[in-house]
GROMACS .gro file of N, CA and C in nm:
model
  315
    1UNK      N    1   0.160   1.930  -1.430
    1UNK     CA    2   0.179   1.920  -1.574
    1UNK      C    3   0.243   1.785  -1.606
    2UNK      N    4   0.186   1.708  -1.699
    2UNK     CA    5   0.245   1.578  -1.731
    2UNK      C    6   0.380   1.593  -1.801
    3UNK      N    7   0.460   1.488  -1.792
    3UNK     CA    8   0.590   1.488  -1.859
    3UNK      C    9   0.568   1.506  -2.009
    4UNK      N   10   0.654   1.584  -2.071
    4UNK     CA   11   0.646   1.614  -2.213
    4UNK      C   12   0.687   1.491  -2.294
    5UNK      N   13   0.609   1.457  -2.395
    5UNK     CA   14   0.638   1.342  -2.482
    5UNK      C   15   0.738   1.382  -2.590
    6UNK      N   16   0.854   1.322  -2.586
    6UNK     CA   17   0.955   1.346  -2.690
    6UNK      C   18   0.941   1.242  -2.801
    7UNK      N   19   0.990   1.279  -2.919
    7UNK     CA   20   1.000   1.185  -3.031
    7UNK      C   21   1.114   1.232  -3.120
    8UNK      N   22   1.138   1.160  -3.228
    8UNK     CA   23   1.253   1.196  -3.312
    8UNK      C   24   1.235   1.332  -3.379
    9UNK      N   25   1.111   1.379  -3.392
    9UNK     CA   26   1.087   1.508  -3.457
    9UNK      C   27   1.112   1.628  -3.365
   10UNK      N   28   1.093   1.610  -3.235
   10UNK     CA   29   1.107   1.726  -3.145
   10UNK      C   30   1.223   1.714  -3.046
   11UNK      N   31   1.295   1.603  -3.046
   11UNK     CA   32   1.401   1.580  -2.947
   11UNK      C   33   1.505   1.692  -2.950
   12UNK      N   34   1.554   1.722  -3.068
   12UNK     CA   35   1.661   1.821  -3.080
   12UNK      C   36   1.618   1.957  -3.024
   13UNK      N   37   1.502   2.003  -3.065
   13UNK     CA   38   1.453   2.133  -3.019
   13UNK      C   39   1.427   2.134  -2.869
   14UNK      N   40   1.358   2.033  -2.820
   14UNK     CA   41   1.315   2.031  -2.680
   14UNK      C   42   1.430   2.005  -2.583
   15UNK      N   43   1.530   1.929  -2.626
   15UNK     CA   44   1.640   1.893  -2.536
   15UNK      C   45   1.763   1.982  -2.559
   16UNK      N   46   1.813   1.986  -2.681
   16UNK     CA   47   1.936   2.060  -2.708
   16UNK      C   48   1.918   2.211  -2.696
   17UNK      N   49   1.799   2.262  -2.727
   17UNK     CA   50   1.778   2.406  -2.729
   17UNK      C   51   1.707   2.459  -2.605
   18UNK      N   52   1.689   2.375  -2.505
   18UNK     CA   53   1.618   2.416  -2.384
   18UNK      C   54   1.704   2.507  -2.296
   19UNK      N   55   1.641   2.609  -2.241
   19UNK     CA   56   1.709   2.697  -2.145
   19UNK      C   57   1.717   2.632  -2.008
   20UNK      N   58   1.631   2.534  -1.984
   20UNK     CA   59   1.628   2.462  -1.855
   20UNK      C   60   1.703   2.330  -1.867
   21UNK      N   61   1.750   2.275  -1.756
   21UNK     CA   62   1.797   2.136  -1.759
   21UNK      C   63   1.680   2.047  -1.801
   22UNK      N   64   1.712   1.937  -1.870
   22UNK     CA   65   1.608   1.847  -1.921
   22UNK      C   66   1.633   1.707  -1.868
   23UNK      N   67   1.531   1.650  -1.804
   23UNK     CA   68   1.537   1.513  -1.756
   23UNK      C   69   1.456   1.428  -1.855
   24UNK      N   70   1.519   1.325  -1.911
   24UNK     CA   71   1.452   1.240  -2.010
   24UNK      C   72   1.445   1.097  -1.957
   25UNK      N   73   1.324   1.045  -1.950
   25UNK     CA   74   1.299   0.906  -1.912
   25UNK      C   75   1.284   0.825  -2.040
   26UNK      N   76   1.381   0.737  -2.068
   26UNK     CA   77   1.374   0.646  -2.182
   26UNK      C   78   1.296   0.523  -2.136
   27UNK      N   79   1.183   0.493  -2.200
   27UNK     CA   80   1.093   0.390  -2.153
   27UNK      C   81   1.024   0.321  -2.272
   28UNK      N   82   0.943   0.220  -2.241
   28UNK     CA   83   0.858   0.154  -2.340
   28UNK      C   84   0.734   0.102  -2.268
   29UNK      N   85   0.620   0.098  -2.337
   29UNK     CA   86   0.495   0.056  -2.272
   29UNK      C   87   0.495  -0.089  -2.224
   30UNK      N   88   0.573  -0.175  -2.287
   30UNK     CA   89   0.577  -0.317  -2.252
   30UNK      C   90   0.673  -0.347  -2.137
   31UNK      N   91   0.747  -0.248  -2.091
   31UNK     CA   92   0.852  -0.266  -1.990
   31UNK      C   93   0.795  -0.250  -1.850
   32UNK      N   94   0.793  -0.358  -1.773
   32UNK     CA   95   0.740  -0.355  -1.636
   32UNK      C   96   0.809  -0.253  -1.546
   33UNK      N   97   0.943  -0.257  -1.536
   33UNK     CA   98   1.012  -0.159  -1.452
   33UNK      C   99   0.986  -0.014  -1.496
   34UNK      N  100   0.966   0.007  -1.626
   34UNK     CA  101   0.934   0.142  -1.675
   34UNK      C  102   0.803   0.192  -1.615
   35UNK      N  103   0.708   0.101  -1.599
   35UNK     CA  104   0.578   0.139  -1.543
   35UNK      C  105   0.591   0.177  -1.396
   36UNK      N  106   0.694   0.125  -1.328
   36UNK     CA  107   0.719   0.163  -1.188
   36UNK      C  108   0.778   0.304  -1.179
   37UNK      N  109   0.862   0.339  -1.275
   37UNK     CA  110   0.931   0.468  -1.274
   37UNK      C  111   0.842   0.581  -1.326
   38UNK      N  112   0.754   0.549  -1.419
   38UNK     CA  113   0.671   0.652  -1.484
   38UNK      C  114   0.592   0.741  -1.388
   39UNK      N  115   0.526   0.687  -1.284
   39UNK     CA  116   0.454   0.776  -1.191
   39UNK      C  117   0.547   0.873  -1.118
   40UNK      N  118   0.669   0.830  -1.090
   40UNK     CA  119   0.767   0.918  -1.024
   40UNK      C  120   0.803   1.032  -1.119
   41UNK      N  121   0.826   0.998  -1.245
   41UNK     CA  122   0.861   1.099  -1.346
   41UNK      C  123   0.747   1.200  -1.361
   42UNK      N  124   0.624   1.150  -1.366
   42UNK     CA  125   0.508   1.239  -1.380
   42UNK      C  126   0.495   1.331  -1.258
   43UNK      N  127   0.518   1.277  -1.140
   43UNK     CA  128   0.511   1.357  -1.016
   43UNK      C  129   0.618   1.467  -1.018
   44UNK      N  130   0.739   1.430  -1.059
   44UNK     CA  131   0.848   1.528  -1.063
   44UNK      C  132   0.823   1.635  -1.169
   45UNK      N  133   0.755   1.598  -1.276
   45UNK     CA  134   0.725   1.696  -1.380
   45UNK      C  135   0.645   1.812  -1.322
   46UNK      N  136   0.545   1.780  -1.241
   46UNK     CA  137   0.464   1.885  -1.178
   46UNK      C  138   0.544   1.961  -1.072
   47UNK      N  139   0.619   1.887  -0.993
   47UNK     CA  140   0.695   1.947  -0.883
   47UNK      C  141   0.806   2.041  -0.931
   48UNK      N  142   0.871   2.006  -1.041
   48UNK     CA  143   0.987   2.081  -1.089
   48UNK      C  144   0.954   2.179  -1.201
   49UNK      N  145   0.827   2.195  -1.232
   49UNK     CA  146   0.785   2.282  -1.341
   49UNK      C  147   0.848   2.421  -1.327
   50UNK      N  148   0.906   2.468  -1.438
   50UNK     CA  149   0.971   2.599  -1.438
   50UNK      C  150   1.117   2.594  -1.400
   51UNK      N  151   1.162   2.482  -1.343
   51UNK     CA  152   1.303   2.467  -1.304
   51UNK      C  153   1.374   2.360  -1.384
   52UNK      N  154   1.302   2.251  -1.415
   52UNK     CA  155   1.356   2.140  -1.494
   52UNK      C  156   1.247   2.096  -1.590
   53UNK      N  157   1.283   2.075  -1.716
   53UNK     CA  158   1.187   2.021  -1.812
   53UNK      C  159   1.193   1.869  -1.801
   54UNK      N  160   1.082   1.808  -1.765
   54UNK     CA  161   1.076   1.663  -1.748
   54UNK      C  162   1.005   1.603  -1.869
   55UNK      N  163   1.074   1.508  -1.933
   55UNK     CA  164   1.023   1.449  -2.058
   55UNK      C  165   1.033   1.298  -2.053
   56UNK      N  166   0.960   1.234  -2.145
   56UNK     CA  167   0.973   1.090  -2.160
   56UNK      C  168   0.983   1.058  -2.308
   57UNK      N  169   1.061   0.955  -2.339
   57UNK     CA  170   1.083   0.914  -2.477
   57UNK      C  171   1.056   0.765  -2.489
   58UNK      N  172   0.953   0.729  -2.565
   58UNK     CA  173   0.922   0.589  -2.591
   58UNK      C  174   1.026   0.536  -2.690
   59UNK      N  175   1.113   0.447  -2.646
   59UNK     CA  176   1.222   0.399  -2.731
   59UNK      C  177   1.173   0.318  -2.850
   60UNK      N  178   1.053   0.262  -2.842
   60UNK     CA  179   1.000   0.185  -2.955
   60UNK      C  180   0.985   0.272  -3.080
   61UNK      N  181   0.952   0.398  -3.062
   61UNK     CA  182   0.934   0.487  -3.177
   61UNK      C  183   1.055   0.573  -3.206
   62UNK      N  184   1.159   0.561  -3.124
   62UNK     CA  185   1.277   0.647  -3.139
   62UNK      C  186   1.404   0.569  -3.109
   63UNK      N  187   1.417   0.454  -3.173
   63UNK     CA  188   1.533   0.367  -3.149
   63UNK      C  189   1.666   0.436  -3.178
   64UNK      N  190   1.668   0.522  -3.282
   64UNK     CA  191   1.793   0.588  -3.319
   64UNK      C  192   1.841   0.683  -3.209
   65UNK      N  193   1.749   0.746  -3.139
   65UNK     CA  194   1.789   0.835  -3.029
   65UNK      C  195   1.843   0.752  -2.913
   66UNK      N  196   1.775   0.642  -2.882
   66UNK     CA  197   1.823   0.553  -2.775
   66UNK      C  198   1.963   0.502  -2.808
   67UNK      N  199   1.985   0.464  -2.933
   67UNK     CA  200   2.118   0.415  -2.974
   67UNK      C  201   2.223   0.525  -2.961
   68UNK      N  202   2.187   0.647  -3.001
   68UNK     CA  203   2.281   0.759  -2.996
   68UNK      C  204   2.336   0.779  -2.855
   69UNK      N  205   2.249   0.760  -2.755
   69UNK     CA  206   2.291   0.779  -2.616
   69UNK      C  207   2.324   0.647  -2.547
   70UNK      N  208   2.339   0.542  -2.626
   70UNK     CA  209   2.378   0.408  -2.579
   70UNK      C  210   2.285   0.357  -2.469
   71UNK      N  211   2.156   0.382  -2.485
   71UNK     CA  212   2.057   0.331  -2.391
   71UNK      C  213   2.029   0.186  -2.431
   72UNK      N  214   2.082   0.093  -2.353
   72UNK     CA  215   2.068  -0.049  -2.380
   72UNK      C  216   1.968  -0.115  -2.286
   73UNK      N  217   1.942  -0.050  -2.174
   73UNK     CA  218   1.851  -0.101  -2.071
   73UNK      C  219   1.750   0.008  -2.040
   74UNK      N  220   1.625  -0.032  -2.027
   74UNK     CA  221   1.523   0.065  -1.986
   74UNK      C  222   1.455   0.016  -1.860
   75UNK      N  223   1.411   0.105  -1.776
   75UNK     CA  224   1.417   0.250  -1.792
   75UNK      C  225   1.556   0.306  -1.766
   76UNK      N  226   1.591   0.406  -1.843
   76UNK     CA  227   1.712   0.484  -1.820
   76UNK      C  228   1.671   0.630  -1.816
   77UNK      N  229   1.721   0.702  -1.718
   77UNK     CA  230   1.694   0.845  -1.706
   77UNK      C  231   1.825   0.920  -1.732
   78UNK      N  232   1.819   1.016  -1.824
   78UNK     CA  233   1.936   1.097  -1.858
   78UNK      C  234   1.900   1.244  -1.835
   79UNK      N  235   1.993   1.318  -1.776
   79UNK     CA  236   1.976   1.461  -1.756
   79UNK      C  237   2.069   1.535  -1.852
   80UNK      N  238   2.013   1.634  -1.921
   80UNK     CA  239   2.088   1.717  -2.014
   80UNK      C  240   2.088   1.861  -1.961
   81UNK      N  241   2.200   1.928  -1.979
   81UNK     CA  242   2.209   2.070  -1.946
   81UNK      C  243   2.286   2.138  -2.058
   82UNK      N  244   2.231   2.245  -2.111
   82UNK     CA  245   2.291   2.316  -2.224
   82UNK      C  246   2.320   2.221  -2.340
   83UNK      N  247   2.229   2.125  -2.361
   83UNK     CA  248   2.242   2.032  -2.472
   83UNK      C  249   2.339   1.917  -2.450
   84UNK      N  250   2.402   1.911  -2.334
   84UNK     CA  251   2.500   1.807  -2.305
   84UNK      C  252   2.447   1.710  -2.200
   85UNK      N  253   2.479   1.583  -2.216
   85UNK     CA  254   2.441   1.483  -2.116
   85UNK      C  255   2.529   1.504  -1.992
   86UNK      N  256   2.465   1.522  -1.875
   86UNK     CA  257   2.541   1.547  -1.752
   86UNK      C  258   2.521   1.440  -1.646
   87UNK      N  259   2.418   1.357  -1.661
   87UNK     CA  260   2.394   1.251  -1.562
   87UNK      C  261   2.310   1.141  -1.627
   88UNK      N  262   2.330   1.019  -1.577
   88UNK     CA  263   2.255   0.904  -1.629
   88UNK      C  264   2.235   0.803  -1.518
   89UNK      N  265   2.118   0.743  -1.514
   89UNK     CA  266   2.087   0.640  -1.415
   89UNK      C  267   2.000   0.534  -1.481
   90UNK      N  268   2.045   0.410  -1.471
   90UNK     CA  269   1.966   0.297  -1.521
   90UNK      C  270   1.875   0.250  -1.409
   91UNK      N  271   1.747   0.239  -1.439
   91UNK     CA  272   1.643   0.192  -1.348
   91UNK      C  273   1.649   0.258  -1.211
   92UNK      N  274   1.628   0.390  -1.207
   92UNK     CA  275   1.621   0.454  -1.075
   92UNK      C  276   1.499   0.402  -1.001
   93UNK      N  277   1.518   0.365  -0.877
   93UNK     CA  278   1.411   0.298  -0.802
   93UNK      C  279   1.335   0.390  -0.709
   94UNK      N  280   1.377   0.516  -0.701
   94UNK     CA  281   1.307   0.607  -0.611
   94UNK      C  282   1.313   0.750  -0.664
   95UNK      N  283   1.225   0.829  -0.611
   95UNK     CA  284   1.219   0.971  -0.640
   95UNK      C  285   1.351   1.038  -0.601
   96UNK      N  286   1.404   0.997  -0.486
   96UNK     CA  287   1.529   1.054  -0.435
   96UNK      C  288   1.646   1.026  -0.530
   97UNK      N  289   1.648   0.905  -0.587
   97UNK     CA  290   1.755   0.871  -0.682
   97UNK      C  291   1.752   0.964  -0.802
   98UNK      N  292   1.633   0.993  -0.851
   98UNK     CA  293   1.621   1.083  -0.966
   98UNK      C  294   1.657   1.226  -0.925
   99UNK      N  295   1.606   1.271  -0.812
   99UNK     CA  296   1.637   1.407  -0.766
   99UNK      C  297   1.787   1.427  -0.744
  100UNK      N  298   1.857   1.324  -0.698
  100UNK     CA  299   2.002   1.337  -0.675
  100UNK      C  300   2.077   1.365  -0.805
  101UNK      N  301   2.021   1.323  -0.918
  101UNK     CA  302   2.083   1.350  -1.048
  101UNK      C  303   2.079   1.499  -1.082
  102UNK      N  304   1.988   1.570  -1.020
  102UNK     CA  305   1.967   1.712  -1.051
  102UNK      C  306   2.042   1.805  -0.957
  103UNK      N  307   2.104   1.751  -0.853
  103UNK     CA  308   2.176   1.835  -0.758
  103UNK      C  309   2.288   1.912  -0.827
  104UNK      N  310   2.297   2.039  -0.795
  104UNK     CA  311   2.404   2.121  -0.850
  104UNK      C  312   2.374   2.180  -0.987
  105UNK      N  313   2.256   2.154  -1.041
  105UNK     CA  314   2.223   2.210  -1.173
  105UNK      C  315   2.157   2.346  -1.159
   0.00000   0.00000   0.00000
């Protein structure tokens, strides 16, 4: 299953009201490093289905959400649990780095 596309209209419902932990990849289509991380995020979306909701948010269309979470560099991956931010990593370079953010959830 591909990563769920978030936007300003569905962010609150999909992230804050989720029963599962939510991993959000803040990215943009013009960002080279984001293109390196995106396949990892897509792979994890399929692998973690039913245990973690994996999403991506294009910051170009949702600047206010990026600002709210002080995302100044992309790619940034943030994990939310029960509507609260519990982990953050700027430019994770491997699948293992992203998975380590989910340990203990």
